[in-house]
């Protein structure tokens, strides 16, 4: 009888450890993805990114190509998050994907803002891109504010899933 009880307790402990390990892996992947999205909004330009700029060198702020390059770098951490989310769906159900929806919406909004910074296609993009007041406003917000509106939006979008994972670790 004590053996059966001990076995049940051991299995319960093992299940909780596996759930905790999954939550830790997802939290680490979420952190990397959030960091990559926040790097898009960083006003400084690295030497590697400087080569992407086709404008004059005295323009020290990022331009469309730099933002597009940074946005492309978010795909690797996103893939890692999606792989762990698939496993998380098996354990926690579809609620984990519902918590990820604000993050996806924020990513789409950020992409719209990046597309609006393309000066060559700005006029045609402006009609189909909703929610972007002007490319200049977005660029000034990034260049002159320590925590820009886009960064605050990113942080807010990640809050539900981070709070959920805190309870699982």
PDB file of C-alpha atoms in Angstrom:
ATOM      1  CA  UNK A   1       0.000   0.000   0.000  1.00  0.00           C
ATOM      2  CA  UNK A   2       2.767   2.437   0.892  1.00  0.00           C
ATOM      3  CA  UNK A   3       4.545   1.428  -2.291  1.00  0.00           C
ATOM      4  CA  UNK A   4       1.533   2.346  -4.442  1.00  0.00           C
ATOM      5  CA  UNK A   5       1.173   5.663  -2.621  1.00  0.00           C
ATOM      6  CA  UNK A   6       4.873   6.434  -3.105  1.00  0.00           C
ATOM      7  CA  UNK A   7       4.633   5.532  -6.790  1.00  0.00           C
ATOM      8  CA  UNK A   8       1.653   7.881  -7.278  1.00  0.00           C
ATOM      9  CA  UNK A   9       3.442  10.719  -5.519  1.00  0.00           C
ATOM     10  CA  UNK A  10       6.541  10.088  -7.620  1.00  0.00           C
ATOM     11  CA  UNK A  11       4.535  10.203 -10.857  1.00  0.00           C
ATOM     12  CA  UNK A  12       2.835  13.417  -9.754  1.00  0.00           C
ATOM     13  CA  UNK A  13       6.204  14.990  -8.966  1.00  0.00           C
ATOM     14  CA  UNK A  14       7.569  13.851 -12.329  1.00  0.00           C
ATOM     15  CA  UNK A  15       4.553  15.367 -14.152  1.00  0.00           C
ATOM     16  CA  UNK A  16       4.991  18.706 -12.349  1.00  0.00           C
ATOM     17  CA  UNK A  17       8.709  18.756 -13.160  1.00  0.00           C
ATOM     18  CA  UNK A  18       8.017  18.139 -16.847  1.00  0.00           C
ATOM     19  CA  UNK A  19       5.432  20.919 -16.890  1.00  0.00           C
ATOM     20  CA  UNK A  20       7.855  23.235 -15.130  1.00  0.00           C
ATOM     21  CA  UNK A  21      10.631  22.365 -17.599  1.00  0.00           C
ATOM     22  CA  UNK A  22       8.306  23.089 -20.528  1.00  0.00           C
ATOM     23  CA  UNK A  23       7.310  26.425 -18.980  1.00  0.00           C
ATOM     24  CA  UNK A  24      10.978  27.324 -18.449  1.00  0.00           C
ATOM     25  CA  UNK A  25      11.874  26.476 -22.058  1.00  0.00           C
ATOM     26  CA  UNK A  26       8.915  28.485 -23.341  1.00  0.00           C
ATOM     27  CA  UNK A  27       9.783  31.420 -21.073  1.00  0.00           C
ATOM     28  CA  UNK A  28      13.368  31.425 -22.367  1.00  0.00           C
ATOM     29  CA  UNK A  29      12.173  31.311 -25.993  1.00  0.00           C
ATOM     30  CA  UNK A  30       9.602  34.057 -25.315  1.00  0.00           C
ATOM     31  CA  UNK A  31      12.338  36.203 -23.758  1.00  0.00           C
ATOM     32  CA  UNK A  32      14.549  35.817 -26.853  1.00  0.00           C
ATOM     33  CA  UNK A  33      11.640  36.627 -29.164  1.00  0.00           C
ATOM     34  CA  UNK A  34      10.614  39.685 -27.120  1.00  0.00           C
ATOM     35  CA  UNK A  35      14.233  40.843 -27.098  1.00  0.00           C
ATOM     36  CA  UNK A  36      14.444  40.520 -30.899  1.00  0.00           C
ATOM     37  CA  UNK A  37      11.233  42.543 -31.332  1.00  0.00           C
ATOM     38  CA  UNK A  38      12.490  45.232 -28.959  1.00  0.00           C
ATOM     39  CA  UNK A  39      15.785  45.414 -30.888  1.00  0.00           C
ATOM     40  CA  UNK A  40      13.811  46.529 -33.936  1.00  0.00           C
ATOM     41  CA  UNK A  41      12.843  49.686 -32.069  1.00  0.00           C
ATOM     42  CA  UNK A  42      16.379  50.487 -30.898  1.00  0.00           C
ATOM     43  CA  UNK A  43      17.534  53.833 -32.358  1.00  0.00           C
ATOM     44  CA  UNK A  44      21.247  52.962 -32.631  1.00  0.00           C
ATOM     45  CA  UNK A  45      22.617  51.418 -35.807  1.00  0.00           C
ATOM     46  CA  UNK A  46      25.348  48.773 -35.766  1.00  0.00           C
ATOM     47  CA  UNK A  47      28.191  48.778 -38.338  1.00  0.00           C
ATOM     48  CA  UNK A  48      26.609  45.741 -39.994  1.00  0.00           C
ATOM     49  CA  UNK A  49      23.316  47.603 -40.302  1.00  0.00           C
ATOM     50  CA  UNK A  50      25.049  50.796 -41.433  1.00  0.00           C
ATOM     51  CA  UNK A  51      25.994  48.990 -44.661  1.00  0.00           C
ATOM     52  CA  UNK A  52      22.281  48.518 -45.390  1.00  0.00           C
ATOM     53  CA  UNK A  53      21.566  52.225 -45.375  1.00  0.00           C
ATOM     54  CA  UNK A  54      21.491  53.670 -48.858  1.00  0.00           C
ATOM     55  CA  UNK A  55      21.119  57.273 -47.683  1.00  0.00           C
ATOM     56  CA  UNK A  56      23.766  59.823 -46.742  1.00  0.00           C
ATOM     57  CA  UNK A  57      26.116  58.865 -43.906  1.00  0.00           C
ATOM     58  CA  UNK A  58      25.203  61.907 -41.806  1.00  0.00           C
ATOM     59  CA  UNK A  59      21.780  60.332 -41.290  1.00  0.00           C
ATOM     60  CA  UNK A  60      22.604  58.338 -38.161  1.00  0.00           C
ATOM     61  CA  UNK A  61      19.126  56.941 -37.533  1.00  0.00           C
ATOM     62  CA  UNK A  62      17.871  53.621 -38.850  1.00  0.00           C
ATOM     63  CA  UNK A  63      16.006  53.623 -42.124  1.00  0.00           C
ATOM     64  CA  UNK A  64      13.607  51.208 -43.815  1.00  0.00           C
ATOM     65  CA  UNK A  65      16.287  48.686 -44.789  1.00  0.00           C
ATOM     66  CA  UNK A  66      17.696  48.555 -41.266  1.00  0.00           C
ATOM     67  CA  UNK A  67      14.249  47.993 -39.773  1.00  0.00           C
ATOM     68  CA  UNK A  68      13.488  45.332 -42.385  1.00  0.00           C
ATOM     69  CA  UNK A  69      16.800  43.592 -41.618  1.00  0.00           C
ATOM     70  CA  UNK A  70      16.030  43.665 -37.883  1.00  0.00           C
ATOM     71  CA  UNK A  71      12.508  42.381 -38.481  1.00  0.00           C
ATOM     72  CA  UNK A  72      13.916  39.461 -40.463  1.00  0.00           C
ATOM     73  CA  UNK A  73      16.115  38.517 -37.514  1.00  0.00           C
ATOM     74  CA  UNK A  74      13.002  37.903 -35.377  1.00  0.00           C
ATOM     75  CA  UNK A  75      12.037  34.834 -37.396  1.00  0.00           C
ATOM     76  CA  UNK A  76      14.594  32.503 -35.769  1.00  0.00           C
ATOM     77  CA  UNK A  77      13.399  33.145 -32.186  1.00  0.00           C
ATOM     78  CA  UNK A  78       9.780  33.032 -33.386  1.00  0.00           C
ATOM     79  CA  UNK A  79      10.314  29.572 -34.857  1.00  0.00           C
ATOM     80  CA  UNK A  80      11.707  28.359 -31.515  1.00  0.00           C
ATOM     81  CA  UNK A  81       8.671  29.796 -29.709  1.00  0.00           C
ATOM     82  CA  UNK A  82       6.261  28.142 -32.150  1.00  0.00           C
ATOM     83  CA  UNK A  83       7.909  24.742 -31.693  1.00  0.00           C
ATOM     84  CA  UNK A  84       7.576  24.952 -27.918  1.00  0.00           C
ATOM     85  CA  UNK A  85       4.024  26.337 -28.210  1.00  0.00           C
ATOM     86  CA  UNK A  86       3.035  23.207 -30.125  1.00  0.00           C
ATOM     87  CA  UNK A  87       4.206  21.100 -27.199  1.00  0.00           C
ATOM     88  CA  UNK A  88       2.550  23.524 -24.777  1.00  0.00           C
ATOM     89  CA  UNK A  89      -0.759  23.121 -26.583  1.00  0.00           C
ATOM     90  CA  UNK A  90      -0.687  19.403 -25.825  1.00  0.00           C
ATOM     91  CA  UNK A  91      -0.116  20.104 -22.138  1.00  0.00           C
ATOM     92  CA  UNK A  92      -2.194  23.260 -21.528  1.00  0.00           C
ATOM     93  CA  UNK A  93      -4.694  23.255 -24.384  1.00  0.00           C
ATOM     94  CA  UNK A  94      -5.432  25.982 -26.896  1.00  0.00           C
ATOM     95  CA  UNK A  95      -5.456  28.726 -24.234  1.00  0.00           C
ATOM     96  CA  UNK A  96      -1.701  29.106 -24.728  1.00  0.00           C
ATOM     97  CA  UNK A  97      -2.305  30.158 -28.350  1.00  0.00           C
ATOM     98  CA  UNK A  98      -4.961  32.669 -27.265  1.00  0.00           C
ATOM     99  CA  UNK A  99      -2.359  34.276 -25.010  1.00  0.00           C
ATOM    100  CA  UNK A 100       0.010  34.499 -27.976  1.00  0.00           C
ATOM    101  CA  UNK A 101      -2.525  36.365 -30.181  1.00  0.00           C
ATOM    102  CA  UNK A 102      -1.702  39.859 -28.793  1.00  0.00           C
ATOM    103  CA  UNK A 103       1.953  39.196 -29.592  1.00  0.00           C
ATOM    104  CA  UNK A 104       1.115  38.270 -33.181  1.00  0.00           C
ATOM    105  CA  UNK A 105      -1.050  41.398 -33.511  1.00  0.00           C
ATOM    106  CA  UNK A 106       1.770  43.549 -32.154  1.00  0.00           C
ATOM    107  CA  UNK A 107       4.188  41.978 -34.632  1.00  0.00           C
ATOM    108  CA  UNK A 108       1.798  42.784 -37.500  1.00  0.00           C
ATOM    109  CA  UNK A 109       1.438  46.392 -36.272  1.00  0.00           C
ATOM    110  CA  UNK A 110       5.206  46.748 -36.095  1.00  0.00           C
ATOM    111  CA  UNK A 111       5.520  45.387 -39.633  1.00  0.00           C
ATOM    112  CA  UNK A 112       2.937  47.920 -40.852  1.00  0.00           C
ATOM    113  CA  UNK A 113       4.957  50.716 -39.272  1.00  0.00           C
ATOM    114  CA  UNK A 114       8.152  49.422 -40.876  1.00  0.00           C
ATOM    115  CA  UNK A 115       6.486  49.248 -44.283  1.00  0.00           C
ATOM    116  CA  UNK A 116       5.293  52.821 -43.822  1.00  0.00           C
ATOM    117  CA  UNK A 117       8.912  53.991 -43.364  1.00  0.00           C
ATOM    118  CA  UNK A 118       9.780  53.008 -46.931  1.00  0.00           C
ATOM    119  CA  UNK A 119       9.976  56.462 -48.519  1.00  0.00           C
ATOM    120  CA  UNK A 120       9.816  55.098 -52.063  1.00  0.00           C
ATOM    121  CA  UNK A 121       6.510  53.339 -51.514  1.00  0.00           C
ATOM    122  CA  UNK A 122       5.159  55.462 -48.671  1.00  0.00           C
ATOM    123  CA  UNK A 123       2.301  57.046 -50.603  1.00  0.00           C
ATOM    124  CA  UNK A 124       0.972  53.735 -51.915  1.00  0.00           C
ATOM    125  CA  UNK A 125       1.533  51.986 -48.583  1.00  0.00           C
ATOM    126  CA  UNK A 126      -0.232  54.688 -46.579  1.00  0.00           C
ATOM    127  CA  UNK A 127      -3.603  53.860 -48.125  1.00  0.00           C
ATOM    128  CA  UNK A 128      -3.457  50.162 -47.258  1.00  0.00           C
ATOM    129  CA  UNK A 129      -1.679  50.467 -43.911  1.00  0.00           C
ATOM    130  CA  UNK A 130      -4.066  51.396 -41.147  1.00  0.00           C
ATOM    131  CA  UNK A 131      -2.993  52.587 -37.723  1.00  0.00           C
ATOM    132  CA  UNK A 132       0.159  54.389 -38.854  1.00  0.00           C
ATOM    133  CA  UNK A 133      -0.104  58.160 -38.643  1.00  0.00           C
ATOM    134  CA  UNK A 134       3.071  58.856 -40.554  1.00  0.00           C
ATOM    135  CA  UNK A 135       6.443  57.293 -41.091  1.00  0.00           C
ATOM    136  CA  UNK A 136       8.109  60.422 -39.734  1.00  0.00           C
ATOM    137  CA  UNK A 137       6.204  60.124 -36.438  1.00  0.00           C
ATOM    138  CA  UNK A 138       7.286  56.495 -36.080  1.00  0.00           C
ATOM    139  CA  UNK A 139      10.933  57.321 -36.811  1.00  0.00           C
ATOM    140  CA  UNK A 140      10.960  60.313 -34.451  1.00  0.00           C
ATOM    141  CA  UNK A 141       9.333  58.221 -31.736  1.00  0.00           C
ATOM    142  CA  UNK A 142      12.090  55.640 -32.101  1.00  0.00           C
ATOM    143  CA  UNK A 143      14.903  58.160 -32.305  1.00  0.00           C
ATOM    144  CA  UNK A 144      14.018  60.540 -29.495  1.00  0.00           C
ATOM    145  CA  UNK A 145      12.243  58.528 -26.815  1.00  0.00           C
ATOM    146  CA  UNK A 146      14.000  56.072 -24.581  1.00  0.00           C
ATOM    147  CA  UNK A 147      10.913  53.842 -24.451  1.00  0.00           C
ATOM    148  CA  UNK A 148       8.906  54.422 -27.591  1.00  0.00           C
ATOM    149  CA  UNK A 149       5.253  53.575 -28.121  1.00  0.00           C
ATOM    150  CA  UNK A 150       6.153  50.460 -30.139  1.00  0.00           C
ATOM    151  CA  UNK A 151       8.331  49.140 -27.302  1.00  0.00           C
ATOM    152  CA  UNK A 152       5.560  49.729 -24.756  1.00  0.00           C
ATOM    153  CA  UNK A 153       3.126  47.916 -27.042  1.00  0.00           C
ATOM    154  CA  UNK A 154       5.519  44.956 -27.294  1.00  0.00           C
ATOM    155  CA  UNK A 155       5.942  44.760 -23.512  1.00  0.00           C
ATOM    156  CA  UNK A 156       2.175  44.899 -22.965  1.00  0.00           C
ATOM    157  CA  UNK A 157       1.509  42.158 -25.525  1.00  0.00           C
ATOM    158  CA  UNK A 158       3.868  39.752 -23.769  1.00  0.00           C
ATOM    159  CA  UNK A 159       2.392  40.303 -20.296  1.00  0.00           C
ATOM    160  CA  UNK A 160      -0.442  37.667 -20.427  1.00  0.00           C
ATOM    161  CA  UNK A 161       1.788  34.793 -21.511  1.00  0.00           C
ATOM    162  CA  UNK A 162       4.556  35.753 -19.082  1.00  0.00           C
ATOM    163  CA  UNK A 163       2.054  35.894 -16.205  1.00  0.00           C
ATOM    164  CA  UNK A 164       0.711  32.478 -17.221  1.00  0.00           C
ATOM    165  CA  UNK A 165       4.198  30.972 -17.270  1.00  0.00           C
ATOM    166  CA  UNK A 166       5.043  32.428 -13.850  1.00  0.00           C
ATOM    167  CA  UNK A 167       2.375  30.183 -12.369  1.00  0.00           C
ATOM    168  CA  UNK A 168       3.783  27.118 -14.117  1.00  0.00           C
ATOM    169  CA  UNK A 169       7.432  27.426 -13.118  1.00  0.00           C
TER     170      UNK A 169
END
